[in-house]
Structure formats: C-alpha cells, structure tokens
C-alpha positions as semicolon CSV with decimal commas, in nm:
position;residue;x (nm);y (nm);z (nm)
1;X;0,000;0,000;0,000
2;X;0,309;0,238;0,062
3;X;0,434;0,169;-0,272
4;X;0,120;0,186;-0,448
5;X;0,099;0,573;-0,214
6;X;0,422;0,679;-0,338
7;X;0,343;0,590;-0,731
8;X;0,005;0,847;-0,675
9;X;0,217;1,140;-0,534
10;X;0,468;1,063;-0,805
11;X;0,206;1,117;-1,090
12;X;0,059;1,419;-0,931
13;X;0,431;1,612;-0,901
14;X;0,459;1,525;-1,299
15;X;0,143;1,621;-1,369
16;X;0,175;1,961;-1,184
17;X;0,476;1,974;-1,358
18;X;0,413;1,908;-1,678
19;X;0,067;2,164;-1,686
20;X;0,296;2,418;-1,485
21;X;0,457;2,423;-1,839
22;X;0,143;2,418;-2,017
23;X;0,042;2,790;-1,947
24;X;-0,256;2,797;-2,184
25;X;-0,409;2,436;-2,081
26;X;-0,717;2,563;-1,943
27;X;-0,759;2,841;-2,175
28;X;-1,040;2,642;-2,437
29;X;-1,251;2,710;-2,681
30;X;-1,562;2,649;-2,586
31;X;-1,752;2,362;-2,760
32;X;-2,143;2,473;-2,651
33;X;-2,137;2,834;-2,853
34;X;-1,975;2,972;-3,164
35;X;-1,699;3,208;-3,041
36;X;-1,452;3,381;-3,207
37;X;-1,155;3,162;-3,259
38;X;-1,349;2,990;-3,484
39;X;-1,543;3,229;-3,619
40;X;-1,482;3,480;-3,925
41;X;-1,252;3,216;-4,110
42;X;-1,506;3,154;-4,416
43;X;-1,737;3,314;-4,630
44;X;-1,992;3,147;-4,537
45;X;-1,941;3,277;-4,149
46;X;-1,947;3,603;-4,307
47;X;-2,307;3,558;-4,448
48;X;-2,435;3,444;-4,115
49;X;-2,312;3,719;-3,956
50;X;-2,467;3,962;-4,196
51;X;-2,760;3,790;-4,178
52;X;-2,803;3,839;-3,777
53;X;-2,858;4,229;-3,916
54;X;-3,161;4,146;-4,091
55;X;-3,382;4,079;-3,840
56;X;-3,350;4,417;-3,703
57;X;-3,519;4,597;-3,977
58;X;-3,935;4,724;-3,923
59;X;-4,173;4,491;-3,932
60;X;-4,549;4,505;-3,805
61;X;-4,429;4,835;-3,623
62;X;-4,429;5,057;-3,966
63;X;-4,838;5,151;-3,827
64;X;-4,725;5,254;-3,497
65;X;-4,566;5,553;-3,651
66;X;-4,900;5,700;-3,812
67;X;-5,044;5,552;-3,534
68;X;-4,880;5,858;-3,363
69;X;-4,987;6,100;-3,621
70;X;-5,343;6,307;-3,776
71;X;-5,340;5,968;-4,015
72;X;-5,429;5,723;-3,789
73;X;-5,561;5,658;-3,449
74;X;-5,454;5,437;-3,172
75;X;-5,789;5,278;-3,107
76;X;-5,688;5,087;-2,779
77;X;-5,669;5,386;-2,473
78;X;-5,458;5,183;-2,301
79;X;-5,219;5,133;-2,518
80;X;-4,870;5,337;-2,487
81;X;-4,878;5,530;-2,804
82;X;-5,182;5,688;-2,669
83;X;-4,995;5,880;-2,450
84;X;-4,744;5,997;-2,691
85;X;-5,015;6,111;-2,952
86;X;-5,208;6,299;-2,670
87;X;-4,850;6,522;-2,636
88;X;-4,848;6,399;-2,251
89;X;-4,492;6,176;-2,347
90;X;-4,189;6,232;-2,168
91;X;-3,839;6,078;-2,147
92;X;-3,959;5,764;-1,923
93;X;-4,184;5,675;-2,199
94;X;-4,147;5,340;-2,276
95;X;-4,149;5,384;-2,685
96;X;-3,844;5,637;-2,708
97;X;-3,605;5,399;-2,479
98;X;-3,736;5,097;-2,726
99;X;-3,668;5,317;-3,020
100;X;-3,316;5,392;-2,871
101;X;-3,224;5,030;-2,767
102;X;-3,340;4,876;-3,069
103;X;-3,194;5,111;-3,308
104;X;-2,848;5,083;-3,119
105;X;-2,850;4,715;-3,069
106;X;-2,876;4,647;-3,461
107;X;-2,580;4,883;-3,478
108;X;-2,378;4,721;-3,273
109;X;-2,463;4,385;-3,456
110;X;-2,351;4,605;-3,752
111;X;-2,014;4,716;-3,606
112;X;-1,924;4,344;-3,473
113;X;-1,969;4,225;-3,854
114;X;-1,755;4,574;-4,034
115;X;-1,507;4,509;-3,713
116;X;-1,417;4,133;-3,776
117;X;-1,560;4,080;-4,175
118;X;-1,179;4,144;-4,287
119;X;-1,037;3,848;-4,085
120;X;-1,244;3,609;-4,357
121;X;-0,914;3,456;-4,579
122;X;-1,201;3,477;-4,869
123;X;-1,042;3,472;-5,262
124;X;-1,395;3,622;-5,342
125;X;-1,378;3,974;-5,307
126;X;-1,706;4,089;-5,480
127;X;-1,901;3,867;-5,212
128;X;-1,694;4,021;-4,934
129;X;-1,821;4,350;-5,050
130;X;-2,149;4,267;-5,093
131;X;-2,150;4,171;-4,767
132;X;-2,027;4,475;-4,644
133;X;-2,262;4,666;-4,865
134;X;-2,570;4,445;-4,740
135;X;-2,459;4,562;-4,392
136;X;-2,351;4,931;-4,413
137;X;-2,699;5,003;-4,552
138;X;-2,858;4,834;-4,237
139;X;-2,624;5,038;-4,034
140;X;-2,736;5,326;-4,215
141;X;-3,102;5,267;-4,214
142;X;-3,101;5,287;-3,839
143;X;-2,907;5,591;-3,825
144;X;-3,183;5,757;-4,059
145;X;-3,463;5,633;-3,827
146;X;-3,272;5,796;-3,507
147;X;-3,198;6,144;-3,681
148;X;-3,508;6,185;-3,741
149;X;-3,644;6,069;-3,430
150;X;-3,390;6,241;-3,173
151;X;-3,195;6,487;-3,411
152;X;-2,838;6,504;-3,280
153;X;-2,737;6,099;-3,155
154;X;-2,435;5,937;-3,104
155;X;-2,208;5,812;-3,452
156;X;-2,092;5,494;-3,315
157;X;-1,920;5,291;-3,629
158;X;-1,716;5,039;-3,421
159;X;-1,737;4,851;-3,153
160;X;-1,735;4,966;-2,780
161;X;-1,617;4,858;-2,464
162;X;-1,838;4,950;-2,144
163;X;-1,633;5,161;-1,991
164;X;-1,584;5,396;-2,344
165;X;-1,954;5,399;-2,405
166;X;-2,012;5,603;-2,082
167;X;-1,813;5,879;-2,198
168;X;-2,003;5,851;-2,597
169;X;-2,136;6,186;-2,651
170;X;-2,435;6,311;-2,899
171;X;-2,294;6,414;-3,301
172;X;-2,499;6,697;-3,470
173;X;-2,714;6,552;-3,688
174;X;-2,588;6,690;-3,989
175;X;-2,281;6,463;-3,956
176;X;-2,523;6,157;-3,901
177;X;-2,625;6,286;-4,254
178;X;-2,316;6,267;-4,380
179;X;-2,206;5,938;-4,273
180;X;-2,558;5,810;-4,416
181;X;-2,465;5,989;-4,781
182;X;-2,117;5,841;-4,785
183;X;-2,230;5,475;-4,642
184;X;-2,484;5,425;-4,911
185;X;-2,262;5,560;-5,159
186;X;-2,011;5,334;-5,080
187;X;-2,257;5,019;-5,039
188;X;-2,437;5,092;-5,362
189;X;-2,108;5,054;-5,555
190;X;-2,085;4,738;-5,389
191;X;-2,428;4,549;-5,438
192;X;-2,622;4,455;-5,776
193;X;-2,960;4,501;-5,872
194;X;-3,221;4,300;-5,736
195;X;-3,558;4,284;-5,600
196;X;-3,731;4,165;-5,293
197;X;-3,582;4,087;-4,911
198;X;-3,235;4,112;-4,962
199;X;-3,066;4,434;-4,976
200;X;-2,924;4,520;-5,306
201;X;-2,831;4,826;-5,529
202;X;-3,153;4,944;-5,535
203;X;-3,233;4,925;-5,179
204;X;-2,895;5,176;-5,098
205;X;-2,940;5,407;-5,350
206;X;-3,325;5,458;-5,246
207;X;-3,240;5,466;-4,875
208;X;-2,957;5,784;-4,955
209;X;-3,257;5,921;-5,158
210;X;-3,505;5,919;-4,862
211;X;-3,226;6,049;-4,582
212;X;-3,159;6,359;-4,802
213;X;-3,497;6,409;-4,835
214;X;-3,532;6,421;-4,507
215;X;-3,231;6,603;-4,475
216;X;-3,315;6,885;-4,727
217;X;-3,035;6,809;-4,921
218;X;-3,273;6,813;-5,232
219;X;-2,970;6,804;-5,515
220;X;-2,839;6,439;-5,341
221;X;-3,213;6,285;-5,311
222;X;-3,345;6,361;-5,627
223;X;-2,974;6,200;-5,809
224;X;-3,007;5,875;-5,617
225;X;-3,363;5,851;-5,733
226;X;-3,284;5,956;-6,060
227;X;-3,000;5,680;-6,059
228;X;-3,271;5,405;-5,985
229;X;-3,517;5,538;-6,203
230;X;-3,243;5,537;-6,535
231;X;-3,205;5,166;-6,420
232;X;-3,494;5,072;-6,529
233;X;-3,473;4,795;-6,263
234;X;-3,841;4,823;-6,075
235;X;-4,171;4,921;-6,212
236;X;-4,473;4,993;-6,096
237;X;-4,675;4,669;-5,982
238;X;-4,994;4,681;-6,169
239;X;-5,226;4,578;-5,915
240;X;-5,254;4,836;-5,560
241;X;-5,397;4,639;-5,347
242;X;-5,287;4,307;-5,457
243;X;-4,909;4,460;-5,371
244;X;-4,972;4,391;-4,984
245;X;-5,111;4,051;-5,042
246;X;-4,938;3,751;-5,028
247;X;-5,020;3,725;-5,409
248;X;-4,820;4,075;-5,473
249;X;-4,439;3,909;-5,296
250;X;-4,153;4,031;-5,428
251;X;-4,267;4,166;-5,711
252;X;-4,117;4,428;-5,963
253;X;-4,199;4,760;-5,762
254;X;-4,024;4,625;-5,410
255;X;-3,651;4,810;-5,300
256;X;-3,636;4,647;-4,989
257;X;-3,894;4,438;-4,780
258;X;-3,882;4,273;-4,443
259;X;-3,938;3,882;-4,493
260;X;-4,161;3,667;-4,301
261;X;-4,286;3,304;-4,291
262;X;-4,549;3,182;-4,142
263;X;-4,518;2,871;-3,829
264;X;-4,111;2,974;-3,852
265;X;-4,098;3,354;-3,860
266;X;-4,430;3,507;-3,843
267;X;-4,613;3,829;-3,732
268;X;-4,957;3,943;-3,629
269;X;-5,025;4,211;-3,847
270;X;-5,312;4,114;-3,984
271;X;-5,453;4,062;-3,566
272;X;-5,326;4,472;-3,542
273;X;-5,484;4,587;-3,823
274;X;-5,804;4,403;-3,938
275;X;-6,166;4,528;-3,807
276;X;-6,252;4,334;-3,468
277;X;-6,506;4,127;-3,629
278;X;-6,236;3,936;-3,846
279;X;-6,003;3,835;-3,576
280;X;-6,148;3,525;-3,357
281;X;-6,062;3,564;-3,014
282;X;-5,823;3,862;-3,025
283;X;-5,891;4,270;-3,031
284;X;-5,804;4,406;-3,404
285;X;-5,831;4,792;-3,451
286;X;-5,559;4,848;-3,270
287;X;-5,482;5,147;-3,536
288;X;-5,770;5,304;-3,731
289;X;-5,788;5,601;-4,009
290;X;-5,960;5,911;-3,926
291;X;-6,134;6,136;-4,126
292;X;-5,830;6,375;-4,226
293;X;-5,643;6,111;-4,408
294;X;-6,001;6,039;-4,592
295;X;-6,010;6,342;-4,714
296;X;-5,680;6,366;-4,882
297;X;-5,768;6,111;-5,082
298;X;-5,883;6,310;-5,429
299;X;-6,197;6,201;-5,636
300;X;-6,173;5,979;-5,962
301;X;-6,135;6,254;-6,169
302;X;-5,807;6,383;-5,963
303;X;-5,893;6,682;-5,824
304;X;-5,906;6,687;-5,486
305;X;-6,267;6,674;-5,293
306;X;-6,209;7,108;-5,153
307;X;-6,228;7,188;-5,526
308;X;-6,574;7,301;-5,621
309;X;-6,529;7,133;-5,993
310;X;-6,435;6,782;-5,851
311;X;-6,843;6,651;-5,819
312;X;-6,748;6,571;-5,431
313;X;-7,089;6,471;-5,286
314;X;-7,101;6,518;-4,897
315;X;-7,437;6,366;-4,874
316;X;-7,246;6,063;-5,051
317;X;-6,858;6,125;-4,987
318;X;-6,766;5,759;-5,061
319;X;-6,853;5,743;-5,398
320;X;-6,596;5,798;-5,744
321;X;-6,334;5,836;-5,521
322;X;-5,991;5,732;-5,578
323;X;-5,972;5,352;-5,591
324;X;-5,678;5,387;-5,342
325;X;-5,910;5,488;-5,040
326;X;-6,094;5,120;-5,142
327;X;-5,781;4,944;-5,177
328;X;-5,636;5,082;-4,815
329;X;-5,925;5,133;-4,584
330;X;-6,232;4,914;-4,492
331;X;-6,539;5,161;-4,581
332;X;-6,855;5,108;-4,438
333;X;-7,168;4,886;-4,629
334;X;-6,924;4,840;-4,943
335;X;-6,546;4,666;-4,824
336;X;-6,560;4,285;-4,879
337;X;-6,474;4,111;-4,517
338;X;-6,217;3,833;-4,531
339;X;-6,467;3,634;-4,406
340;X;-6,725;3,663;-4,685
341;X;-6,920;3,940;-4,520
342;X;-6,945;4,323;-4,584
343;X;-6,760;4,588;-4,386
344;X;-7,006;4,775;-4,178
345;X;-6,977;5,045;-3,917
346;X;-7,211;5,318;-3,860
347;X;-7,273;5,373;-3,536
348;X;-7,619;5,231;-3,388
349;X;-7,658;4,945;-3,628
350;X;-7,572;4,596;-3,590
351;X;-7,292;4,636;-3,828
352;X;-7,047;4,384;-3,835
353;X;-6,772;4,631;-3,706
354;X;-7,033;4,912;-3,556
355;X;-6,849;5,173;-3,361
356;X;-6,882;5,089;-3,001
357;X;-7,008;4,779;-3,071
358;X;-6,704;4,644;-2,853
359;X;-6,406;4,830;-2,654
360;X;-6,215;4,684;-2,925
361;X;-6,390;4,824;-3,240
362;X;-6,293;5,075;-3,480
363;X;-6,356;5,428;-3,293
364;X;-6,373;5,667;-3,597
365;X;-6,553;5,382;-3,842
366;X;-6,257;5,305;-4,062
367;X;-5,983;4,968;-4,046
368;X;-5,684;4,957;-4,235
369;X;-5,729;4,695;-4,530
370;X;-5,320;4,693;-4,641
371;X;-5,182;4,415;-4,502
372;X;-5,527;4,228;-4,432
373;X;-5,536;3,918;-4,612
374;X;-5,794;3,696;-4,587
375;X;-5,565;3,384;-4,609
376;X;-5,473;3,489;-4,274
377;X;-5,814;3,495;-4,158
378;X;-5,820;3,161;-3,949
379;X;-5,474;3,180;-3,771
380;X;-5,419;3,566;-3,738
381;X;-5,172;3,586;-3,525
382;X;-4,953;3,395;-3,761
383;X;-4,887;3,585;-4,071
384;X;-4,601;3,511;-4,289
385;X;-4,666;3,813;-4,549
386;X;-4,373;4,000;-4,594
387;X;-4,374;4,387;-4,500
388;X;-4,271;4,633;-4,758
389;X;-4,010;4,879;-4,632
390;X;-3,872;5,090;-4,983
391;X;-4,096;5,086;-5,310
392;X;-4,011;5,247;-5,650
393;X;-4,339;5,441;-5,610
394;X;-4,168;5,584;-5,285
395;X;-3,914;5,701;-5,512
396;X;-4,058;5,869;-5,806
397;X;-4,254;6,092;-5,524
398;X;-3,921;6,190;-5,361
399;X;-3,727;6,256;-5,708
400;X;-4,043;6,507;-5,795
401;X;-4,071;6,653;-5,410
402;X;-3,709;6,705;-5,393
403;X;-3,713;6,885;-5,799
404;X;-3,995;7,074;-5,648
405;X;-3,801;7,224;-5,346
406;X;-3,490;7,281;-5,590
407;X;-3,706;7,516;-5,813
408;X;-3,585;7,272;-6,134
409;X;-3,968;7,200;-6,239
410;X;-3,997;7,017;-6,579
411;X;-4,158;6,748;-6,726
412;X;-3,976;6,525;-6,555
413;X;-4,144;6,611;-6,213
414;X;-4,519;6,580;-6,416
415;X;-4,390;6,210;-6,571
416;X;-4,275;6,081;-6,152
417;X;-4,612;6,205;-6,031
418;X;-4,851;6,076;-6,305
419;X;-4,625;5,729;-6,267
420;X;-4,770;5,689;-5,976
421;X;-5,178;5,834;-6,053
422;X;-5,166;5,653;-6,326
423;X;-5,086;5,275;-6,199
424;X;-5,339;5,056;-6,407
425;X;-5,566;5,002;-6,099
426;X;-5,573;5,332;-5,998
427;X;-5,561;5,522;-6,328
428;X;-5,635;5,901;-6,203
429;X;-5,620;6,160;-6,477
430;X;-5,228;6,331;-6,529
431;X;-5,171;6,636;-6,319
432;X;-5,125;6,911;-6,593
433;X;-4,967;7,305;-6,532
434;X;-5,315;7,385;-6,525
435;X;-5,386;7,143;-6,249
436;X;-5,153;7,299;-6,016
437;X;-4,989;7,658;-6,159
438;X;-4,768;7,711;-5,925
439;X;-4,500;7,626;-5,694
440;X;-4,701;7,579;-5,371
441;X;-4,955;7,445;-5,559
442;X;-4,763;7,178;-5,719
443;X;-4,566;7,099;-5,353
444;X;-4,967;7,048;-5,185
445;X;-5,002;6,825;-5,526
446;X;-4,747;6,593;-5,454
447;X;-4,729;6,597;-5,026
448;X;-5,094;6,475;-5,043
449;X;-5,020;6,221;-5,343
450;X;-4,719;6,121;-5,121
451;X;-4,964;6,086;-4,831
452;X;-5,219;5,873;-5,019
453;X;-4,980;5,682;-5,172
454;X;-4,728;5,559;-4,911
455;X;-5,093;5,582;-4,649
456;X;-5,001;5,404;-4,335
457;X;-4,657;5,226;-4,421
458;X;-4,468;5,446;-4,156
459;X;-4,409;5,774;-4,352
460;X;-4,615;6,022;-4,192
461;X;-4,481;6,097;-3,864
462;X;-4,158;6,218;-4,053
463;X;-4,359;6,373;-4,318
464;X;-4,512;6,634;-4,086
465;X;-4,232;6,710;-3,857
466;X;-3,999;6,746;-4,105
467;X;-4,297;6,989;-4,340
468;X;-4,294;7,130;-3,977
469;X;-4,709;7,086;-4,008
470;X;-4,735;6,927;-3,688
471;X;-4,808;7,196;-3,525
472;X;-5,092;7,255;-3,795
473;X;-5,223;6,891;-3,793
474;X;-5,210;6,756;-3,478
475;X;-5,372;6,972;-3,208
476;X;-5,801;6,900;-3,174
477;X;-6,004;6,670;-3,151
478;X;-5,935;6,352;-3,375
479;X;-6,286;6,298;-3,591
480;X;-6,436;6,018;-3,802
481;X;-6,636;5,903;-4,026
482;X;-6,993;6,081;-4,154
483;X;-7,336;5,901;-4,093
484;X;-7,696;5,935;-4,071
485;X;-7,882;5,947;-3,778
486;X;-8,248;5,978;-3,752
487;X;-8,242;6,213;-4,097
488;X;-7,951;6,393;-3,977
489;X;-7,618;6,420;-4,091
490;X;-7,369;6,366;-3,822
491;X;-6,962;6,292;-3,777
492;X;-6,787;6,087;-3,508
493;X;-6,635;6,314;-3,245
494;X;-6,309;6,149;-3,074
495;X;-6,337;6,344;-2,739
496;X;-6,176;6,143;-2,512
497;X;-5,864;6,165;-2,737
498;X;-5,794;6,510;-2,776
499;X;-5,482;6,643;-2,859
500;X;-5,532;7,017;-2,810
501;X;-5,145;7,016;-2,586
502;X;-4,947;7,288;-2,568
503;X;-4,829;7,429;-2,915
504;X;-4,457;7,535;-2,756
505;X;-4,344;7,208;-2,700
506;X;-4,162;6,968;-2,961
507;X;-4,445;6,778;-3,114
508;X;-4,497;6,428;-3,109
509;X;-4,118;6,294;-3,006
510;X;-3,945;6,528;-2,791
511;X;-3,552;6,521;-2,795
512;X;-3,448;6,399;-2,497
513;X;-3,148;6,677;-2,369
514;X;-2,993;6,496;-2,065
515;X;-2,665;6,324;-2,105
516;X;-2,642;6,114;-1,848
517;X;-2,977;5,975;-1,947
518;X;-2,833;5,912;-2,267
519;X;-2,531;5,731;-2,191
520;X;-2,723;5,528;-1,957
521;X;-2,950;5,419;-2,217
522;X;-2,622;5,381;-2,451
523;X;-2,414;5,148;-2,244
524;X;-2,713;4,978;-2,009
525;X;-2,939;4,892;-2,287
526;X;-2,766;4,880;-2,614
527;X;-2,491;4,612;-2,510
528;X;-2,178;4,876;-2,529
C-alpha cells in the first residue's frame, strides 16, 4: 500500500509539472457556442453574420408611426402610443427607450460584422463586398430612423467597450447625414440590382434618396432617385392592393422588404390591423384612419374633394373616389370582409364592425385593409406576409418633391407624379400646369399624393415634422367618419382623445437633452 501511495504522489508532481509548463491548458474554446476563434474564417461565417442584421429591420411596427400621427388613431386607450399622440410623453416613456435600444443594438450587430468581416481569408472579393454593402446600408437605415427621431445621436461605427460607451457623446445631426450619404454611396457601388428581401443596389441608393430628403439636401435625393429610375430595374406593380397581399411578394416595384414566414418567422399584423369582427378571439383595430387622411384622398377625376369642380358629394362622400381609399381602408356597407361578409360600421346598427359595438372596435368607423389578407383569416396571429419597407413608387414621389423644393420643375417632375396616378388600378387623370400653376400648388399636389400613396406604411410621422405641419395637424379633436342618424347628418367626435397640448413644446417625439440619461441608455441597454 506504501508503494502503491508513493506511485500516486509521483504522478501528481509530474502532472503539476508538466501543466505548470502548459500555461494555456485551461484556456479552451468552448464547444457549446460559436466564439470567435473559430469564427470569421469563411465566407460562409461572413453571411451568417450579416444575416443576424436582418432581423432588425421594421416589421409590423411601420403603423405605430401614423399611429402617432393626424393619419391614424390608436384605437386601444390603453395602449402606450396613446400617451405619446395625446402630447403627454416624456423621457420615461417606454417607446423612445425601445426606439433607442433597438436602433443601437442592430448597430452594434452592424459594427461586430464591419469590425471582424476582414479576418475572412475569402479569394472572393465581390461577395466580401457585398456583404459589407448588405450591412452598411442596415447600419445606415437605423441611423436615418434615429436622426429623425432624436436629431443630434451618437455616430458609433465600431465597436465599444463599457467603460468607453459612458463617456459617448451626442454628433450633430448633420454629420449623421453625412455618414448616411457616404455609407450608401459606398454600399451601392458594392451590391447589384435586385428585388425583394435582400438588400441590393436598389435598396442603398433609395435609402440615400429618402435620408436627403429628409435632410433637405434636395440636389443628393433627387440624383439617387434619378440613378434608380435610369435603371430601369423596378416598375410599378400593376395591381394596388394586390401589392400587400401575399399574391403581390416580391414583385417588380419592391426596393427592400422585411421577410416573413409563417409557423417559422411570423407576425400578427393582420390581428393589429383588421376590423374586430375578423379576428377570432383577439382585439383588431388596434390602429384606425380618421377622417383627415379620408379626405386627402382626391376624387376619380383627380382633383381633390375642396375643389368646387371635382363633383365631391357630402351627402355621398364615398362614392368615385380614388380607388386607393378602397384598396387601403375598410369603408362602411361596401369593403368585402375576409370572411365573406361586408364591412359595416355606422354607429347604432348591428354592423359587423359598428363603432362601439365592442371596446375593441374601430372608434372613428374606418380599419386599415393593407396588409389584411384573408388567407390569414383563421390563424391571425400567424402571418407570414412580408412587410414592404422601400418601393419604387416611394421614389418617383421623392425625385419630384425634392425637384420641387430645388425650383428645377420640368416634365420630368409631371412624368414621376402621373407614374404613380396613373398605376393601371388606380388610373387618375395626369396632373397638368393647369392642375396645379404654381410652386405651392404643385408641392400640396405631390405631399398629399405622397400621403395617399405611401398611407399608413410608416411615412407620416416624418412627413409632418420634417414639413414642420405638426403643429398645424395635430392639435383637436381627432374625428371620423360621416353618418346618418335619424335624418340627420352627423360625424364621429373622438373626445376622449384630444390632442389640443401645448403648441410650444416639440411635437410628437421630444428630444431627450440629458446626457447622463443618454449614456445610460447607450451602455445599459444597447450592449456597449
């Protein structure tokens, strides 16, 4: 037993020895995760890592924008936009920190892949780059949404530690306008044509023609639109309403879209936006139209319904309308139901969708009908239709808005706009000199074609601030829809949520000012 003793303490002095000289024995790699010693070494890592980005583009939440807007209401009161639209939002609000965090998480996914993508021993270049392209016009897609949600932001391009992010400090926002301009720039010469979910030439060029929009930097928006409408790449899909159906995918007109499937990466957009009647067991409504974005929509004949010549009826303000406000918004006693029946609403009937009928239906009398698809009818909350996000229509509006504001008005500006009045379901007649003489005229002309065309696919809230017609808009009492009441002609009045605030203050999303709070949310929430 002493021998047998003295052989164990033997092994355990070599073994001691031999790991004492063995300074990096314990140091593994781990065999439950991917980490990066054995990551970035193929292409193929480098297309899973740019496609971690993806996910972080807009989804079902493009109608919580408008849903913040004159456009549309949010129907539910207890819902947290409702506090926002009513002015009565402050920093603590919920939807600016997830605005913040979400936005800044997706860039740091972004800054991991430009920080690491040049370790990849790859002979193929041109996919490297397209990889890089792919992702720089993620990165920059963010950055567009937080300019023009909180102005001056941090320009974070690489990755931080945690104690460098509590020192990051805010960049004007012109700067975050420049970085956007030279990203896409630099990812468009990167990236090919091509339609659909994946972000391509198209996609970069259109997303540097809607930040200098935004940005008034009219020169730079209306080239990169002109750029993609020389291409010749997209075209107008034929069919309006069809385009948000599952039977519209992919097709010719989509820049960019956010891809879904259903039982394996699905949404519930049709449960958010369909009347209450057509979603089994759930709410619906949660955002409804009002009356103002009704009445932007023109009349068949393309003037709008305040001209005395365009045969508006008030006693019958539904009818030869343009076939857009069918195609986009349930209207009472004539919208086909996805489930066989006919939309009805007025209030004090037994309409399917009757306002008041339930907490839960439509409060002004009008649903949303993008998006609804009646194949989603039986399983709502399981949508696999893919969410557009960039359309060429989106970008013959902001070549002629952005000619328009440059004073450089030619035929050119006419062609964009009738492109889009004259889609072959819609068909309005062309806007002529005569239609609209003048400069202002011609900028009403296309902000309300812009606003009936791109209705309730996340444009408006950035429309009006950056118009600076919020203050115009907003304040009042939201209305809806006209009916008849014992021989009487009478409107829904939205009382309860008025939105007569205080005209000083910073409308709709006020810039928060405190840097601590900023940092905090920076390094705390974003993962720096």
């Amino acid at each position: 037993m002493k021998k047998l003793s003295n052989i164990k303490i033997w092994i355990s002095i070599v073994t001691i020895t031999w790991m004492g000289c063995q300074p990096d024995l314990l140091e593994t790699i781990p065999n439950d995760r991917i980490s990066k010693e054995i990551f970035w070494q193929t292409l193929g890592d480098a297309e899973f890592a740019a496609n971690a980005v993806y996910p972080t583009l807009d989804g079902t939440g493009i109608f919580s924008y408008d849903g913040l807007t004159d456009h549309l209401l949010t129907n539910h009161p207890f819902n947290a936009n409702v506090e926002l639209q009513r002015g009565f939002g402050t920093i603590a609000s919920g939807r600016y920190f997830n605005e913040w965090q979400d936005a800044y998480q997706a860039i740091r996914r972004a800054n991991d892949f430009m920080d690491n993508i040049d370790q990849v021993e790859e002979d193929d270049q041109e996919a490297i780059n397209r990889l890089k392209g792919e992702v720089m016009t993620l990165r920059a897609y963010h950055y567009i949404k937080l300019a023009m949600l909180f102005g001056d932001v941090p320009l974070i391009t690489t990755g931080l530690d945690i104690e460098t992010g509590r020192s990051v400090t805010r960049d004007p926002v012109n700067e975050i306008w420049d970085f956007v301009s030279a990203e896409l720039s630099q990812a468009a010469g990167w990236l090919p044509y091509q339609n659909g979910s994946r972000i391509g030439k198209g996609a970069a060029l259109g997303l540097r023609a809607r930040a200098m929009l935004y940005a008034g930097r009219y020169g730079e928006a209306a080239a990169a639109a002109k750029t993609i409408m020389d291409s010749q790449e997209y075209a107008l899909y034929p069919d309006y309403f069809e385009m948000f159906q599952y039977a519209g995918e992919n097709n010719q007109e989509v820049l960019l879209a956010r891809e879904f499937a259903a039982d394996v990466n699905s949404h519930n957009i049709y449960a958010t936006a369909a009347p209450w009647s057509q979603i089994p067991g759930s709410s619906g409504s949660l955002y409804v139209p009002t009356q103002s974005m009704i009445d932007l929509y023109p009349m068949a004949n393309g003037l709008p319904i305040t001209d005395p010549q365009s045969g508006y009826d008030p006693l019958n303000p539904m009818e030869n309308r343009d076939p857009r406000l069918y195609q986009s918004v349930f209207i009472s006693e004539r919208t086909p139901l996805p489930d066989g029946g006919i939309y009805g609403s007025t209030p004090g009937t037994d309409g399917s969708d009757a306002v008041q009928i339930t907490v839960y239906s439509t409060a002004t009398g009008y649903n949303i009908r993008k998006y609804v698809d009646e194949e989603d009818y039986t399983n709502p909350s399981n949508s696999g239709l893919n969410i557009i996000l960039m359309r060429y229509a989106e970008i013959l509006l902001t070549y002629a808005e952005a000619k328009i504001e440059l004073g450089e008005i030619d035929q050119t500006v006419y062609d964009a706009i009738n492109e889009v009045r004259q889609r072959e379901s819609v068909d309005l007649p062309p806007v002529t000199t005569e239609m609209a003489p003048t400069v202002n005229e011609l900028r009403e002309l296309v902000r309300a074609e812009r606003s009936v065309e791109l209705a309730f696919e996340g444009f408006r809230l950035f429309d009006i601030r950056r118009w600076q017609l919020a203050e115009q808009v907003m304040p009042g009492v939201p209305m809806g829809r006209y009916y008849e009441e014992g021989g009487e002609w009478k409107q829904i009045r939205l009382d309860g949520f008025d939105r007569s605030f205080d005209p000083g203050r910073d409308y709709l999303w006020p810039i928060p000012q405190r840097e601590r709070e900023l940092n905090t949310n920076l390094t705390q929430n974003a993962g720096y």
